[in-house]
Structures are given as C-alpha cells and as structure tokens.
Amino acid sequence: MSNEDLKWVFLSHSNKDYKAVREVRNRLEEKGLYPIMFYLKCLEGEPDDSVLEMIRKEIDARSRFILCNSENALKSYWVQKEVEYIKSRKKPYEIVNLENANSIMNGVNTISKRSQVLLISSRVEMELTKRIEEVGFRTHDLNENIPVYNLLGGVEYQQYESMSYHKIVAILKRGYCLFLFYADSWRNTTEKMYLKMIISIVQNDGESMNYFIPVIMEKVAGGNVEILSLIPNFLDVSDYSESDKVLAIVGHIHKIDLMKNK
C-alpha cells in the first residue's frame, strides 16, 4: 500500500445529510486527503446482506474513518452498522458533529494528524517503515526536502539546524514523531540536537507530548534514558530480537493511535 493509498478517508454518514457532509469532504480535500462518501439508492431501501457485505469490504480496504454524527445518522440502520463494524475492527476514527463547524474542523485536523509518522533514526529502517505503512500510517523522513549538511558542501550547520527545528515543530503539529535511539545516538551531534529540540518542544506543549514516541533500540550507559522514560509514549525494546523490535514498535504506535478514538 502506497502513501497515496493511505490518504483515503471513509465517511460514515446518512444520505439525508449529504449536503452537510460535503463540508467534511471539502475540509479533507484541503488537507490533501481523499474522502469516500456514498450516496447510493440501495442505502435508502430495506436492509440487504449483500449491500452490507459490500460496505464491510470497503471499510476493510481503508485505514481512516470519520463518523458524521447527526439525528439522521442515529436513526440510520446503515450508519449504525458501519460504525459498529468500524469499531469492531479496531479502526482509527474521529467523530464529528455535522451541526458544529468547529467539531468538523477539529475532527478533520485530528484524523489527518493521526495518519502520519515522522521517523528519526541514524539507520535505514526499511522493514519498520514498511510495517508502519501496512497498518495505515503515512511515513516521512526528517531530511525529506531539506538540503544535506556536510563539511564539503550543502547548507551551513546553523541553517540546517534551523530547518530541522521548524520541520520537527511542523510534524509534531501534523503527526507522530518516532525517534529511535541506538547506542551511538547519544554521541551523535545531530541526533543530540534533534533530541534537545524535541524535549524543548514537548515540555512546552502538552499536545505535542502525546505525539512524541521515543524508543530505546540498544542499551547504553548514561544518555538521557531517564528523561525519555518520563515521556508517556516511551518504549524500550533493547532486549528484543531484531524482528520482535519491529513488531513491538508497530504495535505500540497502533495502540497509541487507537487510544485516541473518541
């Protein structure tokens, strides 16, 4: 599944609210997401198992959902079946009140934020990235679209530091920040810079704290393990096998995300 495939968002709504749901659709499109909203005549008739099976297959194919709440939705057989199935499948969702513009805006912003993971690591993590995307997250690399800093060319270090800071601030406003710490991370000047930035940001922003996920990959004497262990989403997989580390991290991110379901 590609990052483009992960941009689809299923909208559970009553056909009677079609005009109001278009506001949710428009907001999602402004975020670069692809809303799916059905307006089918068959959903106005009596319950039909074949239609229900079609809806369930569509839900299984998607990773993000917005439940459009209204009086019509509460009375709709189809909406209630969709919501019941989405919850039973432990899918990430947000609930919006169609009569409240702020609820719509907040729901769209949050479902977009919950769908993204920025990975910071001194090593290439292809398998981990693949697994994270398989459970429905779009992944990003810190150095995407940032000129490379090095002694032989590229941007000045201070400029690179500034661009990195602003990107970390932006991603913590738009998604999760997964930071993997290896034994050599505590000696790496750039990674120490990243950690200092993030700690500063999350200490001053409780919301960002909930989206920062520090993971200890290897045991190390000293460092800032004690500080990191105070972060709510902290995870230590240093005693795990390599394959188990990947599974534990992916499961940890997925669990954190599902806890945000309202």
Coordinates of C-alpha atoms in Angstrom, one line a residue:
M1 CA 0.0 0.0 0.0
S2 CA 1.5 3.4 -1.1
N3 CA 1.3 6.7 0.8
E4 CA -1.3 7.8 -1.8
D5 CA -3.5 4.8 -1.0
L6 CA -3.3 5.7 2.7
K7 CA -4.9 9.1 2.0
W8 CA -8.4 7.7 1.6
V9 CA -10.8 8.5 4.4
F10 CA -14.1 6.7 4.7
L11 CA -17.0 8.9 5.7
S12 CA -19.9 7.2 7.6
H13 CA -23.0 9.3 7.1
S14 CA -26.7 9.3 6.5
N15 CA -27.8 10.0 2.9
K16 CA -30.1 12.7 4.3
D17 CA -27.0 14.6 5.5
Y18 CA -25.4 14.6 2.1
K19 CA -25.1 18.4 1.8
A20 CA -23.7 18.8 5.3
V21 CA -21.2 16.0 4.8
R22 CA -19.8 17.9 1.8
E23 CA -18.3 20.4 4.2
V24 CA -16.3 17.5 5.8
R25 CA -15.3 16.3 2.3
N26 CA -14.1 19.8 1.4
R27 CA -12.0 20.1 4.6
L28 CA -10.4 16.7 4.0
E29 CA -9.5 17.7 0.4
E30 CA -7.9 20.9 1.7
K31 CA -5.7 18.6 3.8
G32 CA -4.7 16.6 0.6
L33 CA -6.8 13.6 1.7
Y34 CA -9.3 11.6 -0.4
P35 CA -12.7 11.4 1.2
I36 CA -15.0 8.5 0.3
M37 CA -18.7 9.3 0.7
F38 CA -21.5 7.1 -0.6
Y39 CA -24.8 8.3 -2.0
L40 CA -26.5 5.1 -3.2
K41 CA -30.1 4.5 -3.8
C42 CA -29.8 1.0 -2.3
L43 CA -29.0 2.5 1.1
E44 CA -32.5 4.0 1.2
G45 CA -34.2 0.7 1.0
E46 CA -34.6 -2.2 3.4
P47 CA -31.6 -4.0 4.9
D48 CA -29.8 -6.2 2.5
D49 CA -27.0 -8.6 3.4
S50 CA -25.2 -8.2 0.0
V51 CA -25.1 -4.4 0.4
L52 CA -23.8 -4.8 4.0
E53 CA -21.1 -7.1 2.8
M54 CA -20.1 -4.6 0.1
I55 CA -19.8 -1.9 2.7
R56 CA -17.7 -4.1 5.0
K57 CA -15.3 -4.8 2.2
E58 CA -14.9 -1.1 1.6
I59 CA -14.3 -0.5 5.3
D60 CA -11.7 -3.3 5.4
A61 CA -9.8 -1.6 2.5
R62 CA -9.5 1.7 4.3
S63 CA -7.4 2.8 7.3
R64 CA -9.0 6.1 8.4
F65 CA -12.6 7.0 9.2
I66 CA -14.8 9.9 10.1
L67 CA -18.1 9.2 11.7
C68 CA -20.6 12.0 10.8
N69 CA -22.9 12.3 13.7
S70 CA -26.5 13.8 13.4
E71 CA -30.1 12.9 14.3
N72 CA -30.3 11.3 10.8
A73 CA -27.2 9.2 11.4
L74 CA -28.5 8.0 14.8
K75 CA -31.7 6.8 13.0
S76 CA -29.9 5.2 10.1
Y77 CA -29.6 1.4 10.0
W78 CA -26.7 1.6 7.6
V79 CA -24.7 4.2 9.6
Q80 CA -25.1 2.2 12.8
K81 CA -23.9 -1.0 11.1
E82 CA -20.9 0.9 9.6
V83 CA -20.0 2.4 13.0
E84 CA -20.4 -1.0 14.7
Y85 CA -18.2 -2.7 12.1
I86 CA -15.5 0.1 12.2
K87 CA -15.3 -0.2 16.0
S88 CA -15.2 -4.0 15.9
R89 CA -12.3 -3.9 13.5
K90 CA -10.4 -1.5 15.8
K91 CA -10.0 1.1 13.1
P92 CA -8.8 4.7 13.8
Y93 CA -11.7 7.1 13.6
E94 CA -12.9 10.6 14.6
I95 CA -16.5 11.6 15.4
V96 CA -17.7 15.0 14.1
N97 CA -21.0 16.8 14.8
L98 CA -22.4 17.9 11.5
E99 CA -24.1 20.8 13.2
N100 CA -20.9 22.2 14.6
A101 CA -18.3 23.8 12.3
N102 CA -15.6 23.6 15.0
S103 CA -16.3 19.9 15.5
I104 CA -15.9 19.3 11.8
M105 CA -12.6 21.3 11.6
N106 CA -11.1 19.6 14.7
G107 CA -12.1 16.1 13.6
V108 CA -10.6 16.6 10.1
N109 CA -7.4 18.1 11.6
T110 CA -7.0 15.3 14.1
I111 CA -7.6 12.4 11.7
S112 CA -5.0 13.9 9.4
K113 CA -2.5 14.3 12.2
R114 CA -3.1 10.7 13.4
S115 CA -2.3 9.3 10.0
Q116 CA 1.3 10.5 9.8
V117 CA 4.6 9.3 11.3
L118 CA 7.9 11.2 11.1
L119 CA 10.8 8.7 11.6
I120 CA 14.1 9.9 13.1
S121 CA 16.8 7.3 13.1
S122 CA 20.6 7.1 12.4
R123 CA 20.0 3.9 10.5
V124 CA 17.9 2.9 7.5
E125 CA 14.7 1.3 8.7
M126 CA 13.1 -0.1 5.6
E127 CA 11.4 -3.0 7.3
L128 CA 10.0 -0.8 10.1
T129 CA 8.8 1.8 7.6
K130 CA 7.1 -0.9 5.5
R131 CA 5.3 -2.4 8.6
I132 CA 4.2 1.1 9.8
E133 CA 2.6 1.8 6.4
E134 CA 0.9 -1.6 6.4
V135 CA -1.1 -0.7 9.5
G136 CA -2.3 2.5 7.9
F137 CA 0.2 5.4 8.5
R138 CA 1.9 7.6 6.0
T139 CA 5.6 7.9 6.8
H140 CA 8.1 10.7 6.4
D141 CA 11.8 11.2 6.8
L142 CA 13.3 14.2 8.6
N143 CA 15.6 15.0 5.8
E144 CA 13.0 15.0 3.1
N145 CA 13.1 18.3 1.2
I146 CA 16.0 19.6 3.5
P147 CA 19.4 20.3 1.8
V148 CA 22.1 18.0 3.2
Y149 CA 24.6 19.4 5.7
N150 CA 28.2 18.3 5.3
L151 CA 31.6 19.8 5.5
L152 CA 32.2 19.5 1.8
G153 CA 29.1 21.3 0.7
G154 CA 25.4 21.8 1.3
V155 CA 23.9 24.3 3.8
E156 CA 25.7 25.8 6.8
Y157 CA 25.1 23.8 10.0
Q158 CA 23.2 26.7 11.7
Q159 CA 20.9 26.8 8.7
Y160 CA 20.4 23.0 8.7
E161 CA 19.7 23.2 12.5
S162 CA 17.0 25.9 11.9
M163 CA 15.3 24.0 9.1
S164 CA 15.3 20.8 11.1
Y165 CA 13.8 22.6 14.1
H166 CA 11.0 24.0 12.0
K167 CA 10.3 20.7 10.4
I168 CA 10.1 18.9 13.8
V169 CA 7.7 21.6 15.1
A170 CA 5.6 21.2 12.0
I171 CA 5.4 17.4 12.1
L172 CA 4.5 17.4 15.8
K173 CA 1.6 19.6 14.8
R174 CA 0.7 17.3 11.9
G175 CA 1.6 13.8 13.2
Y176 CA 3.6 11.4 15.3
C177 CA 7.4 11.7 15.8
L178 CA 9.0 8.3 16.2
F179 CA 12.6 8.7 17.4
L180 CA 14.8 5.6 17.6
F181 CA 17.8 5.7 19.9
Y182 CA 20.8 3.4 19.4
A183 CA 24.0 3.2 21.5
D184 CA 25.7 5.7 19.3
S185 CA 22.8 8.1 19.2
W186 CA 23.9 9.7 22.5
R187 CA 27.3 10.6 20.9
N188 CA 25.9 11.8 17.6
T189 CA 25.9 15.6 17.5
T190 CA 23.0 15.9 15.1
E191 CA 20.8 13.4 16.9
K192 CA 21.6 15.1 20.3
M193 CA 20.4 18.3 18.6
Y194 CA 17.2 16.7 17.5
L195 CA 16.5 15.3 21.0
K196 CA 17.2 18.7 22.6
M197 CA 14.8 20.3 20.2
I198 CA 12.0 17.8 20.7
I199 CA 12.3 17.8 24.5
S200 CA 12.1 21.6 24.5
I201 CA 9.0 21.5 22.2
V202 CA 7.1 18.8 24.1
Q203 CA 7.8 20.3 27.5
N204 CA 6.1 23.4 26.4
D205 CA 3.2 21.8 24.5
G206 CA 1.2 19.0 26.2
E207 CA -0.5 18.1 22.9
S208 CA 2.9 17.5 21.2
M209 CA 3.9 15.3 24.1
N210 CA 1.2 12.9 23.2
Y211 CA 2.6 12.5 19.7
F212 CA 6.3 12.0 20.6
I213 CA 7.3 8.3 20.7
P214 CA 10.9 7.7 21.9
V215 CA 12.2 4.2 21.5
I216 CA 15.4 2.7 23.0
M217 CA 16.7 0.3 20.5
E218 CA 20.0 -0.6 22.2
K219 CA 21.2 -0.4 25.8
V220 CA 23.6 2.4 26.7
A221 CA 25.2 3.6 29.8
G222 CA 24.2 7.2 30.7
G223 CA 22.5 9.2 28.0
N224 CA 19.0 10.6 28.6
V225 CA 17.2 7.4 29.1
E226 CA 15.8 8.6 32.5
I227 CA 14.4 11.7 30.8
L228 CA 12.9 9.8 28.0
S229 CA 11.3 7.2 30.3
L230 CA 9.1 10.0 31.7
I231 CA 7.6 10.5 28.2
P232 CA 4.1 8.8 28.2
N233 CA 4.7 7.0 24.9
F234 CA 8.3 5.8 25.8
L235 CA 9.2 2.2 24.7
D236 CA 12.3 0.2 25.4
V237 CA 12.9 -2.7 23.0
S238 CA 16.7 -3.1 23.7
D239 CA 16.3 -6.7 24.9
Y240 CA 14.2 -7.8 21.9
S241 CA 15.3 -9.6 18.8
E242 CA 15.5 -7.6 15.6
S243 CA 12.3 -8.9 14.2
D244 CA 10.5 -8.5 17.5
K245 CA 11.6 -4.9 17.8
V246 CA 9.8 -4.1 14.6
L247 CA 6.6 -5.8 15.7
A248 CA 6.7 -4.2 19.1
I249 CA 7.2 -0.7 17.7
V250 CA 4.4 -1.0 15.2
G251 CA 2.1 -2.4 17.8
H252 CA 3.0 0.4 20.2
I253 CA 2.2 3.1 17.6
H254 CA -1.1 1.4 16.6
K255 CA -2.1 1.1 20.3
I256 CA -1.3 4.8 21.0
D257 CA -3.3 5.8 18.0
L258 CA -6.4 3.7 18.8
M259 CA -6.4 5.2 22.3
K260 CA -7.3 8.5 20.6
N261 CA -10.6 7.1 19.3
K262 CA -13.4 9.0 21.0

